[in-house]
Short mmCIF file of N, CA and C in Angstrom, two decimals:
data_model
loop_
_atom_site.label_atom_id
_atom_site.label_comp_id
_atom_site.label_asym_id
_atom_site.label_seq_id
_atom_site.Cartn_x
_atom_site.Cartn_y
_atom_site.Cartn_z
N CYS P 1 36.44 21.98 47.45
CA CYS P 1 35.90 23.60 46.52
C CYS P 1 35.14 22.86 45.69
N SER P 2 33.83 22.71 45.80
CA SER P 2 32.33 22.58 44.41
C SER P 2 31.75 23.32 44.17
N THR P 3 32.41 24.80 44.36
CA THR P 3 31.52 25.59 43.64
C THR P 3 33.22 26.72 43.44
N TYR P 4 33.31 27.01 42.01
CA TYR P 4 34.31 28.26 42.17
C TYR P 4 34.50 29.30 41.24
N GLY P 5 34.60 30.26 41.67
CA GLY P 5 34.30 31.72 41.55
C GLY P 5 34.77 31.78 40.10
N THR P 6 33.84 32.69 38.68
CA THR P 6 34.45 32.68 37.24
C THR P 6 34.74 33.86 37.58
N GLY P 7 35.44 34.27 36.12
CA GLY P 7 35.44 35.50 35.60
C GLY P 7 36.22 36.77 36.38
N LEU P 8 37.30 36.49 37.37
CA LEU P 8 37.74 36.67 37.55
C LEU P 8 39.39 37.36 36.69
N ILE P 9 39.57 38.77 36.69
CA ILE P 9 40.47 39.42 36.27
C ILE P 9 41.54 39.95 37.50
N VAL P 10 42.51 40.25 37.03
CA VAL P 10 43.52 40.87 38.20
C VAL P 10 44.34 41.43 37.09
N GLU P 11 43.94 43.14 36.22
CA GLU P 11 44.88 43.77 35.40
C GLU P 11 45.37 45.06 35.95
N GLY P 12 46.80 45.21 35.16
CA GLY P 12 46.96 47.05 35.46
C GLY P 12 47.35 47.48 37.02
N ASN P 13 47.40 46.80 38.04
CA ASN P 13 47.92 47.15 39.11
C ASN P 13 49.36 46.92 39.31
N THR P 14 49.76 47.96 40.54
CA THR P 14 50.92 48.44 41.13
C THR P 14 50.92 47.69 42.28
N LEU P 15 51.34 47.15 43.00
CA LEU P 15 51.72 46.61 44.54
C LEU P 15 52.77 47.01 45.08
N GLU P 16 53.05 48.16 45.72
CA GLU P 16 54.54 48.20 46.62
C GLU P 16 54.37 47.53 47.74
N ASN P 17 55.62 47.18 48.25
CA ASN P 17 55.72 46.93 49.72
C ASN P 17 55.30 46.00 50.34
N GLN P 18 54.57 44.77 49.83
CA GLN P 18 53.98 44.27 50.29
C GLN P 18 55.00 42.97 51.10
N TYR P 19 53.66 42.54 52.03
CA TYR P 19 54.86 41.52 53.01
C TYR P 19 54.74 39.78 53.00
N ASP P 20 53.73 39.32 52.62
CA ASP P 20 53.55 38.15 52.50
C ASP P 20 53.43 38.20 51.15
N PHE P 21 51.91 37.99 50.44
CA PHE P 21 51.01 37.88 49.40
C PHE P 21 51.36 39.00 48.54
N GLY P 22 51.66 39.13 47.45
CA GLY P 22 50.81 40.37 46.41
C GLY P 22 50.00 40.18 46.42
N ILE P 23 49.73 39.10 45.27
CA ILE P 23 48.61 38.48 44.48
C ILE P 23 47.89 37.37 45.26
N PHE P 24 46.92 36.35 45.28
CA PHE P 24 46.59 35.65 46.12
C PHE P 24 45.17 35.37 45.69
N VAL P 25 45.17 34.02 44.84
CA VAL P 25 43.79 34.18 44.28
C VAL P 25 43.43 32.35 44.78
N GLN P 26 42.28 31.88 45.20
CA GLN P 26 41.83 30.83 45.48
C GLN P 26 40.09 30.06 44.83
N TYR P 27 40.23 29.26 44.59
CA TYR P 27 38.77 28.53 44.20
C TYR P 27 38.45 29.11 43.07
N PHE P 28 38.79 29.42 41.92
CA PHE P 28 38.55 30.77 40.36
C PHE P 28 38.70 29.31 39.39
N ASP P 29 37.26 29.45 38.49
CA ASP P 29 37.94 28.62 37.07
C ASP P 29 38.22 30.17 36.53
N ALA P 30 39.10 29.22 35.97
CA ALA P 30 40.00 30.38 34.93
C ALA P 30 40.35 31.36 35.41
N PRO P 31 41.41 32.31 35.93
CA PRO P 31 41.26 33.26 36.78
C PRO P 31 42.51 33.90 35.71
N GLN P 32 42.62 35.06 35.44
CA GLN P 32 43.24 35.81 34.54
C GLN P 32 44.43 37.37 35.49
N ILE P 33 45.65 36.56 36.00
CA ILE P 33 46.29 37.47 36.30
C ILE P 33 47.36 37.90 35.16
N LYS P 34 47.59 39.08 34.65
CA LYS P 34 48.12 39.37 33.75
C LYS P 34 47.81 41.46 33.82
N ARG P 35 49.62 41.40 33.44
CA ARG P 35 50.15 43.18 33.43
C ARG P 35 50.48 43.76 34.36
N ASN P 36 50.60 42.90 36.03
CA ASN P 36 51.10 43.50 37.32
C ASN P 36 52.02 43.98 37.65
N THR P 37 52.48 44.69 38.28
CA THR P 37 53.87 44.93 39.20
C THR P 37 53.44 44.90 40.43
N VAL P 38 54.24 43.61 41.57
CA VAL P 38 54.46 43.53 42.58
C VAL P 38 55.54 43.65 43.11
N THR P 39 55.85 44.37 44.40
CA THR P 39 56.91 44.51 44.65
C THR P 39 57.19 43.72 46.31
N GLY P 40 57.99 43.12 46.70
CA GLY P 40 57.77 42.82 48.37
C GLY P 40 59.08 43.92 49.33
N THR P 41 59.19 43.74 50.18
CA THR P 41 59.81 44.23 51.23
C THR P 41 61.04 43.59 51.26
N ALA P 42 61.97 44.45 51.73
CA ALA P 42 63.49 43.78 52.16
C ALA P 42 63.10 43.27 53.48
N SER P 43 62.10 42.61 53.95
CA SER P 43 61.99 41.62 55.02
C SER P 43 61.26 40.47 54.64
N THR P 44 60.51 40.35 53.48
CA THR P 44 59.79 39.65 53.02
C THR P 44 60.46 38.38 52.72
N LEU P 45 60.32 36.97 54.09
CA LEU P 45 61.70 36.24 54.19
C LEU P 45 60.79 35.03 53.49
N ASN P 46 59.58 34.98 53.28
CA ASN P 46 59.14 33.74 52.97
C ASN P 46 57.46 33.98 52.05
N GLY P 47 57.88 34.94 51.86
CA GLY P 47 56.52 36.01 50.39
C GLY P 47 56.30 35.00 48.85
N ILE P 48 54.98 35.36 48.71
CA ILE P 48 55.24 35.09 47.25
C ILE P 48 54.00 36.01 46.59
N GLY P 49 55.11 36.36 45.11
CA GLY P 49 54.54 37.73 44.47
C GLY P 49 53.14 37.32 44.21
N ILE P 50 52.90 36.63 43.51
CA ILE P 50 51.84 36.05 43.04
C ILE P 50 51.38 34.69 43.37
N GLN P 51 50.38 33.89 43.60
CA GLN P 51 49.79 32.83 44.33
C GLN P 51 48.42 32.33 43.61
N ALA P 52 48.28 31.27 42.70
CA ALA P 52 46.81 30.81 41.91
C ALA P 52 47.26 29.16 43.27
N ASP P 53 45.89 29.18 43.93
CA ASP P 53 45.84 28.35 44.53
C ASP P 53 44.53 27.18 44.40
N GLN P 54 44.47 26.09 44.08
CA GLN P 54 43.47 25.32 43.69
C GLN P 54 42.39 26.20 42.77
N CYS P 55 43.24 26.26 41.44
CA CYS P 55 42.43 27.26 40.85
C CYS P 55 42.29 26.41 39.31
N VAL P 56 41.26 26.31 38.64
CA VAL P 56 40.56 25.21 37.66
C VAL P 56 40.59 25.88 36.58
N ASN P 57 40.78 24.81 35.11
CA ASN P 57 40.71 25.75 33.81
C ASN P 57 41.42 26.83 32.94
N GLY P 58 42.48 26.35 33.43
CA GLY P 58 43.32 27.34 32.53
C GLY P 58 43.83 28.44 33.16
N THR P 59 43.94 28.57 34.58
CA THR P 59 44.60 30.11 34.72
C THR P 59 45.72 30.53 33.66
N ARG P 60 45.50 31.95 33.46
CA ARG P 60 46.81 32.40 32.71
C ARG P 60 47.20 33.30 34.03
N ILE P 61 48.65 33.28 33.91
CA ILE P 61 49.25 34.13 34.93
C ILE P 61 50.50 34.44 33.54
N GLU P 62 50.35 36.15 33.10
CA GLU P 62 51.03 36.17 32.17
C GLU P 62 51.47 38.09 32.11
N ARG P 63 52.73 38.08 31.71
CA ARG P 63 53.18 39.61 31.75
C ARG P 63 53.19 40.41 32.93
N ASN P 64 54.05 39.35 34.24
CA ASN P 64 53.37 40.49 35.78
C ASN P 64 55.12 40.54 35.39
N THR P 65 55.15 41.23 36.31
CA THR P 65 56.93 42.08 37.25
C THR P 65 56.56 41.56 38.63
N VAL P 66 57.36 40.78 39.38
CA VAL P 66 57.54 40.50 40.60
C VAL P 66 58.84 40.89 40.94
N THR P 67 59.78 41.20 42.09
CA THR P 67 60.25 41.10 42.35
C THR P 67 60.59 41.41 44.31
N ASN P 68 62.13 40.86 44.85
CA ASN P 68 61.67 40.87 45.78
C ASN P 68 61.12 40.03 46.86
N TYR P 69 60.87 39.05 46.20
CA TYR P 69 60.17 37.70 47.05
C TYR P 69 61.66 37.47 47.37
N THR P 70 61.88 36.52 48.32
CA THR P 70 62.71 35.81 48.32
C THR P 70 61.92 33.79 48.39
N ARG P 71 60.85 33.59 48.24
CA ARG P 71 60.72 32.35 48.38
C ARG P 71 60.07 32.06 47.25
N TYR P 72 59.44 32.49 46.54
CA TYR P 72 58.43 31.87 44.94
C TYR P 72 58.03 34.22 44.47
N GLY P 73 58.68 34.01 43.32
CA GLY P 73 57.78 34.73 42.66
C GLY P 73 56.31 34.83 42.31
N ILE P 74 56.14 33.56 41.61
CA ILE P 74 54.80 32.97 41.17
C ILE P 74 54.82 31.20 41.51
N GLN P 75 53.86 30.94 42.44
CA GLN P 75 53.47 29.53 42.35
C GLN P 75 51.98 29.30 42.33
N VAL P 76 51.81 28.38 41.37
CA VAL P 76 50.47 27.75 41.20
C VAL P 76 50.49 26.61 41.71
N SER P 77 49.48 26.44 42.93
CA SER P 77 49.20 25.07 43.58
C SER P 77 48.37 24.24 43.31
N LEU P 78 47.61 23.03 43.23
CA LEU P 78 47.10 22.26 43.09
C LEU P 78 45.84 22.52 41.84
N GLY P 79 46.77 23.31 40.97
CA GLY P 79 46.02 23.38 39.74
C GLY P 79 46.49 23.87 38.63
N GLY P 80 46.44 23.93 37.78
CA GLY P 80 47.08 24.64 36.04
C GLY P 80 47.07 25.42 35.83
N ALA P 81 47.75 25.99 35.16
CA ALA P 81 48.38 27.11 34.85
C ALA P 81 48.98 27.43 33.49
N THR P 82 48.37 28.55 32.66
CA THR P 82 49.34 28.80 31.54
C THR P 82 50.01 29.74 31.07
#
């Protein structure tokens, strides 16, 4: 992707009974995901609580609570995070 979105802040949300993904961001420049609570369902077999895919320039994932996901709580792919 040659153009990345900017200014994304996902903060202070409560997501309950999420199936595959709780929070999913893709192709952003320095997104911030902080102070969220994400809960999967009992049937979330391959789910991911928080995923940042192909984000650049210091993705920040901090102070989140992720429960009930059997695959990954937090996954960062093809990018960098702090």
